[in-house]
Amino acid sequence: MVTLEVERLKELSFEIGPIRPPSEGGSSSLLIRVTRNCPWSLCKFCYGTPYNREKFQPRDVEEVKRDIDVAKEISEHIMALAKRLGGMYWVSKIINPNFLYGKSLSELDVEELKNFECMVNVYNWLRAGAKTAFLQDADSLILPTSKLVEVISHLKQTFPSLERITCYARAKSLVRKSVEELKELREAGLSRLHVGLESGDDEVLKYVNKGVTSQELIAAGKKAKETGFELSLYWMPGLGGKSMSRQHALNTAKVLSKINPDFVRTRRFIPRKGTPLYEEWKSGNFQLLSPHEELREIGTMVEGLKITGRLCFDHFINPAYKTVVGIVWLFKQDYDGYKLPEEKARILEIINNGLKIDESLYVRAEELSELPGL
Ligand code: SF4
């Protein structure tokens, strides 16, 4: 029987997109791809490169529902194996490229890799309690509401254990949805939105071609909060370079304070190969902040930030310095970060201490820019 289960598992795959927020990785979210790539792909610092600049495509609803059904079948086979083998731990011995295909991970062909990734995603999700799902790719709210509701309803019916369903959304798509549509999505089960705010400063937003204004960001964020969504907003220290650093920090704090999101997630600006901003930096038309300048900018933003949510630094690219025992991150890296306003003084103290550490010890944005995949 075990052999039959394994052989069937090797036949099952569904489509998974390239990225998801780190916090969704932390909760081992089930990944369901409802669109492919980014419909905008023009932000100067990103340019759709996480999706290899491939063309945006909405996926057919029936196709997505079939993917959900396949994920269900994979989960059933994994659970059956766990029962027969005496626990999930033993299933992890089976979900191994050498056992399944007689090859190492790097030797798998495209289909085998796809099959393996699906098994790993479903296995990790089950082990984490099968509670969260993330709808890929960059802007799920661009889909017509009725289609998205159909997918979410099917997902909830198929997996009643789900407590949280989340997606990325562009502020532009969010602000275009009516209050009624957002409520409908919320009632269907979509519960958390991840939105790239990057900056609250209109000059910076225009410079990086974000395609939204600070007023639209505020309207989108407020709408999400008012209709009951949990909101994660991402900001990017360093995005205004040296020339716009102060206005970037001050206006980002202002916009975030007006929205009062549940989470503010910090993603330091790192020039990414293949993007226009990387080229501007290389040609000398954009000046990266030094590590201390970055810390001062974060400090200015934090001082102006009046929210009751959490400020997080949940990514390895955030400020870190080198010691003889390894890299030390200045801020804690967990997905819940620091509670505001209670821990504001603590964050400012960390920044002050960080400014006492010699700049030469910090991991610089220039170094991270050379990492493959960034
Ligand atoms: S909207 Fe998001 S994914 Fe698309 S280009 Fe901008 S930052 Fe990248």
XYZ file of C-alpha atoms and ligand atoms in Angstrom:
382
model
C 0.000 0.000 0.000
C 2.809 2.380 0.861
C 4.239 1.824 -2.623
C 0.878 2.606 -4.227
C 0.500 5.814 -2.205
C 4.002 6.907 -3.146
C 3.509 6.131 -6.827
C 0.266 8.168 -6.849
C 1.966 11.055 -5.035
C 4.603 11.105 -7.776
C 1.862 11.753 -10.342
C 0.346 14.776 -8.610
C 1.365 18.400 -9.172
C -0.231 21.813 -9.046
C 1.148 25.197 -10.073
C 3.257 27.153 -7.567
C 4.575 30.667 -8.275
C 8.108 31.795 -7.448
C 7.627 33.908 -4.313
C 5.565 34.517 -1.172
C 6.119 36.826 1.821
C 8.595 35.412 4.382
C 5.891 35.459 7.064
C 3.803 33.094 4.914
C 6.839 30.828 4.676
C 7.087 31.017 8.462
C 3.532 29.792 8.813
C 4.080 27.198 6.028
C 1.142 28.526 4.033
C -0.344 26.398 1.315
C 0.506 28.175 -1.965
C -2.292 28.534 -4.506
C -1.472 30.446 -7.676
C -4.432 32.501 -8.905
C -2.518 34.749 -11.325
C 0.931 34.595 -12.886
C 3.542 37.341 -12.391
C 2.978 41.079 -11.828
C 0.472 43.172 -13.807
C 2.566 46.329 -13.289
C 6.234 45.256 -13.463
C 7.390 48.872 -13.651
C 8.610 49.754 -10.146
C 12.205 50.831 -10.756
C 13.620 48.865 -7.836
C 11.863 45.587 -8.718
C 10.717 45.671 -12.356
C 8.946 42.338 -11.984
C 12.329 40.555 -11.689
C 11.122 38.136 -8.970
C 8.867 36.807 -11.749
C 11.637 36.930 -14.380
C 9.761 39.829 -16.006
C 7.316 37.348 -17.472
C 3.970 38.554 -18.774
C 1.063 38.856 -16.343
C -1.742 36.325 -16.784
C -4.888 35.763 -14.764
C -5.435 32.019 -14.356
C -8.639 30.304 -15.306
C -10.817 29.757 -12.217
C -11.557 26.130 -13.092
C -7.829 25.471 -13.465
C -7.140 26.991 -10.022
C -9.953 24.931 -8.496
C -8.387 21.799 -10.021
C -5.079 22.780 -8.377
C -6.873 22.999 -5.027
C -8.343 19.534 -5.604
C -4.889 18.167 -6.405
C -3.493 19.726 -3.212
C -6.344 17.980 -1.388
C -5.448 14.621 -2.907
C -1.766 15.104 -2.032
C -2.750 15.937 1.546
C -4.915 12.801 1.774
C -2.092 10.545 0.567
C 0.344 12.153 2.993
C -2.089 11.691 5.889
C -2.708 8.071 4.886
C 1.046 7.438 4.782
C 1.469 9.061 8.191
C -1.192 6.755 9.613
C 0.428 3.648 8.168
C 3.980 4.584 9.037
C 3.273 5.818 12.553
C 3.504 9.589 12.185
C 4.444 12.541 9.979
C 8.104 12.203 10.920
C 8.324 8.962 8.907
C 6.662 10.587 5.894
C 9.509 13.100 5.840
C 11.841 10.153 5.120
C 9.786 9.401 2.004
C 9.540 12.998 0.771
C 13.142 12.938 -0.257
C 14.454 13.191 -3.854
C 16.699 10.152 -3.461
C 13.893 7.964 -2.159
C 11.290 9.207 -4.648
C 13.296 9.547 -7.840
C 16.683 7.968 -7.048
C 18.436 11.319 -7.650
C 19.641 14.332 -5.689
C 17.586 17.555 -5.682
C 19.909 19.233 -8.188
C 19.453 16.315 -10.631
C 15.649 16.480 -10.807
C 14.084 17.397 -14.131
C 11.473 20.182 -14.361
C 8.461 17.895 -13.827
C 10.069 16.016 -10.939
C 11.026 19.283 -9.263
C 7.489 20.627 -9.645
C 6.072 17.406 -8.174
C 8.576 17.488 -5.304
C 7.879 21.164 -4.469
C 4.142 20.440 -4.273
C 4.687 17.499 -1.929
C 6.996 19.582 0.289
C 4.569 22.526 0.358
C 1.597 20.350 1.333
C 3.641 18.300 3.811
C 4.978 21.422 5.610
C 1.522 22.968 5.605
C 0.005 19.846 7.195
C 2.753 19.713 9.823
C 2.070 23.350 10.706
C -1.599 22.539 11.342
C -3.001 23.305 7.842
C -4.130 26.746 9.020
C -2.937 29.285 6.427
C -2.961 29.708 2.648
C -1.409 32.325 0.382
C -2.834 33.217 -3.026
C -0.037 33.928 -5.518
C 1.299 36.033 -7.441
C 1.942 39.788 -7.121
C -1.569 41.257 -7.195
C -4.439 38.837 -6.636
C -6.928 41.693 -6.121
C -6.643 42.591 -9.797
C -8.942 39.625 -10.483
C -12.670 40.302 -10.776
C -14.171 39.923 -7.300
C -16.602 37.168 -8.327
C -13.743 34.985 -9.627
C -11.641 35.502 -6.531
C -14.619 34.743 -4.288
C -15.223 31.518 -6.226
C -11.604 30.410 -5.694
C -11.578 31.345 -1.995
C -14.919 29.633 -1.358
C -13.668 26.460 -3.018
C -10.471 26.632 -0.987
C -12.406 27.030 2.269
C -14.812 24.212 1.408
C -11.957 21.901 0.460
C -9.874 22.730 3.528
C -12.163 23.705 6.451
C -9.093 23.835 8.742
C -7.943 27.107 7.102
C -7.990 30.027 9.528
C -6.159 32.603 7.435
C -6.080 33.238 3.679
C -3.824 36.003 2.419
C -2.461 37.537 -0.771
C -0.325 40.316 -2.176
C -2.282 43.300 -3.484
C -1.219 46.467 -5.281
C -2.652 49.528 -3.568
C -4.059 50.585 -6.955
C -6.123 47.384 -7.237
C -7.175 47.620 -3.608
C -8.391 51.195 -3.933
C -10.364 50.293 -7.083
C -12.421 47.671 -5.237
C -15.650 48.981 -3.745
C -16.319 48.624 -0.015
C -18.990 46.022 -0.892
C -16.521 43.986 -2.960
C -13.920 44.044 -0.194
C -16.536 42.951 2.337
C -17.537 40.125 0.018
C -13.930 38.959 -0.213
C -13.540 39.257 3.530
C -16.705 37.224 4.121
C -15.548 34.574 1.641
C -12.467 34.085 3.815
C -9.686 36.351 2.524
C -8.298 37.744 5.761
C -4.880 39.398 5.377
C -3.483 41.642 2.624
C 0.227 42.223 1.974
C 0.708 45.579 0.248
C 3.962 47.176 -0.938
C 3.799 50.785 0.224
C 7.583 51.321 -0.030
C 7.351 55.065 0.696
C 4.821 57.648 1.786
C 6.647 60.417 -0.056
C 5.145 61.424 -3.408
C 8.484 62.427 -4.894
C 10.010 59.041 -4.024
C 6.909 57.189 -5.244
C 7.078 59.046 -8.545
C 10.826 58.601 -8.857
C 10.571 54.807 -8.418
C 7.497 54.615 -10.662
C 5.348 52.934 -8.037
C 2.211 53.912 -9.943
C 0.355 55.207 -6.885
C 0.263 58.445 -4.892
C 0.438 58.820 -1.128
C -3.274 59.744 -1.130
C -4.122 56.509 -2.937
C -1.994 54.561 -0.474
C -3.878 56.115 2.434
C -7.268 55.491 0.792
C -6.355 51.867 -0.018
C -4.996 51.158 3.463
C -7.986 52.718 5.216
C -10.408 50.809 3.011
C -8.700 47.512 3.851
C -8.813 48.262 7.574
C -12.412 49.477 7.513
C -13.587 46.333 5.738
C -11.967 44.115 8.357
C -8.715 42.980 6.737
C -5.521 42.425 8.633
C -3.034 44.648 6.819
C 0.700 44.139 6.309
C 2.427 47.134 4.695
C 6.020 47.006 3.459
C 8.357 50.013 3.553
C 11.813 50.298 2.086
C 14.510 52.288 3.927
C 17.064 53.749 1.528
C 14.671 53.956 -1.437
C 15.024 57.733 -1.696
C 18.834 57.498 -1.769
C 20.805 60.253 -0.064
C 18.943 63.146 -1.651
C 15.411 62.179 -0.482
C 16.252 60.295 2.699
C 14.645 62.667 5.206
C 11.440 63.338 3.301
C 11.126 59.585 2.613
C 11.329 58.811 6.353
C 9.039 61.651 7.512
C 6.320 61.133 4.915
C 6.385 57.350 5.231
C 5.754 57.759 8.968
C 2.887 60.170 8.210
C 1.167 57.878 5.711
C 1.597 54.773 7.875
C 0.234 56.655 10.889
C -2.866 57.656 8.949
C -3.523 54.046 7.933
C -2.544 52.373 11.221
C -1.832 48.921 9.697
C -1.485 45.760 11.774
C 2.062 45.179 10.542
C 4.708 47.465 9.067
C 7.379 45.260 7.511
C 10.805 46.707 6.824
C 12.672 45.721 3.649
C 15.871 47.688 3.208
C 16.520 48.822 -0.383
C 19.077 46.583 -2.100
C 19.851 47.306 -5.778
C 18.602 44.343 -7.723
C 20.249 43.310 -10.981
C 18.017 43.710 -14.033
C 16.210 46.756 -12.635
C 16.434 50.416 -13.744
C 17.413 51.549 -10.237
C 20.365 49.142 -10.223
C 21.545 50.752 -13.483
C 21.071 54.268 -12.068
C 23.139 53.330 -9.026
C 25.874 51.753 -11.180
C 26.050 54.830 -13.397
C 26.367 57.120 -10.359
C 22.934 58.736 -10.622
C 21.620 57.191 -7.406
C 23.522 57.256 -4.097
C 22.995 54.423 -1.654
C 22.852 55.327 2.015
C 25.725 54.264 4.207
C 24.815 51.833 7.061
C 24.663 54.666 9.617
C 22.614 56.841 7.282
C 20.186 53.928 6.876
C 19.878 53.611 10.639
C 19.244 57.341 11.037
C 16.570 57.152 8.364
C 14.886 54.216 10.123
C 15.130 56.190 13.381
C 13.447 59.249 11.831
C 10.649 57.060 10.470
C 10.156 55.299 13.813
C 10.090 58.604 15.735
C 7.253 59.856 13.534
C 5.351 56.568 13.519
C 2.103 56.691 15.473
C 0.497 53.292 15.081
C -0.841 50.621 17.393
C 0.348 47.703 15.239
C 3.734 46.007 15.003
C 6.951 47.081 13.308
C 8.853 44.108 11.883
C 12.305 43.510 10.432
C 11.570 39.978 9.242
C 14.092 39.679 6.429
C 17.804 38.900 6.368
C 18.548 41.998 4.232
C 17.767 44.292 7.188
C 20.652 45.943 9.140
C 23.264 43.449 10.333
C 26.940 43.538 11.267
C 29.779 41.056 11.160
C 31.393 39.618 14.306
C 33.919 36.825 14.830
C 31.040 34.506 15.696
C 28.998 35.410 12.626
C 26.449 37.947 11.379
C 24.370 39.692 14.053
C 21.086 41.291 13.064
C 20.408 44.553 14.831
C 16.655 44.038 15.126
C 14.903 40.803 15.953
C 13.953 38.923 12.820
C 10.693 37.321 13.899
C 7.417 37.864 12.051
C 5.747 39.760 14.902
C 8.511 42.315 15.489
C 7.960 45.121 17.998
C 4.610 46.287 19.367
C 3.976 50.011 19.055
C 3.785 52.335 20.811
C 4.960 50.205 23.775
C 8.297 49.200 22.222
C 9.121 52.391 20.334
C 11.718 53.472 22.899
C 13.292 50.015 22.649
C 13.621 50.298 18.845
C 15.165 53.782 19.132
C 17.590 52.475 21.740
C 18.628 49.644 19.393
C 19.230 52.228 16.658
C 21.339 54.406 18.994
C 23.393 51.384 20.005
C 23.730 50.451 16.341
C 25.149 53.887 15.583
C 27.964 53.182 18.055
C 29.090 50.155 16.019
C 31.701 51.030 13.422
C 30.181 51.399 9.951
C 32.873 49.204 8.420
C 31.429 46.179 10.271
C 27.981 46.431 8.713
C 26.761 44.284 5.844
C 26.390 46.915 3.143
C 23.628 47.098 0.547
C 26.385 46.900 -2.107
C 27.425 43.455 -0.823
C 23.876 42.109 -0.662
C 23.300 43.363 -4.181
C 25.810 40.781 -5.423
C 23.951 37.827 -3.892
C 22.432 35.505 -6.491
C 18.643 35.717 -6.603
C 18.482 39.267 -5.245
S 4.064 45.983 -8.050
Fe 5.345 44.702 -6.695
S 5.955 42.945 -7.948
Fe 5.154 44.514 -9.347
S 6.968 45.656 -10.025
Fe 6.138 46.749 -8.254
S 7.228 45.899 -6.458
Fe 7.528 44.477 -8.192
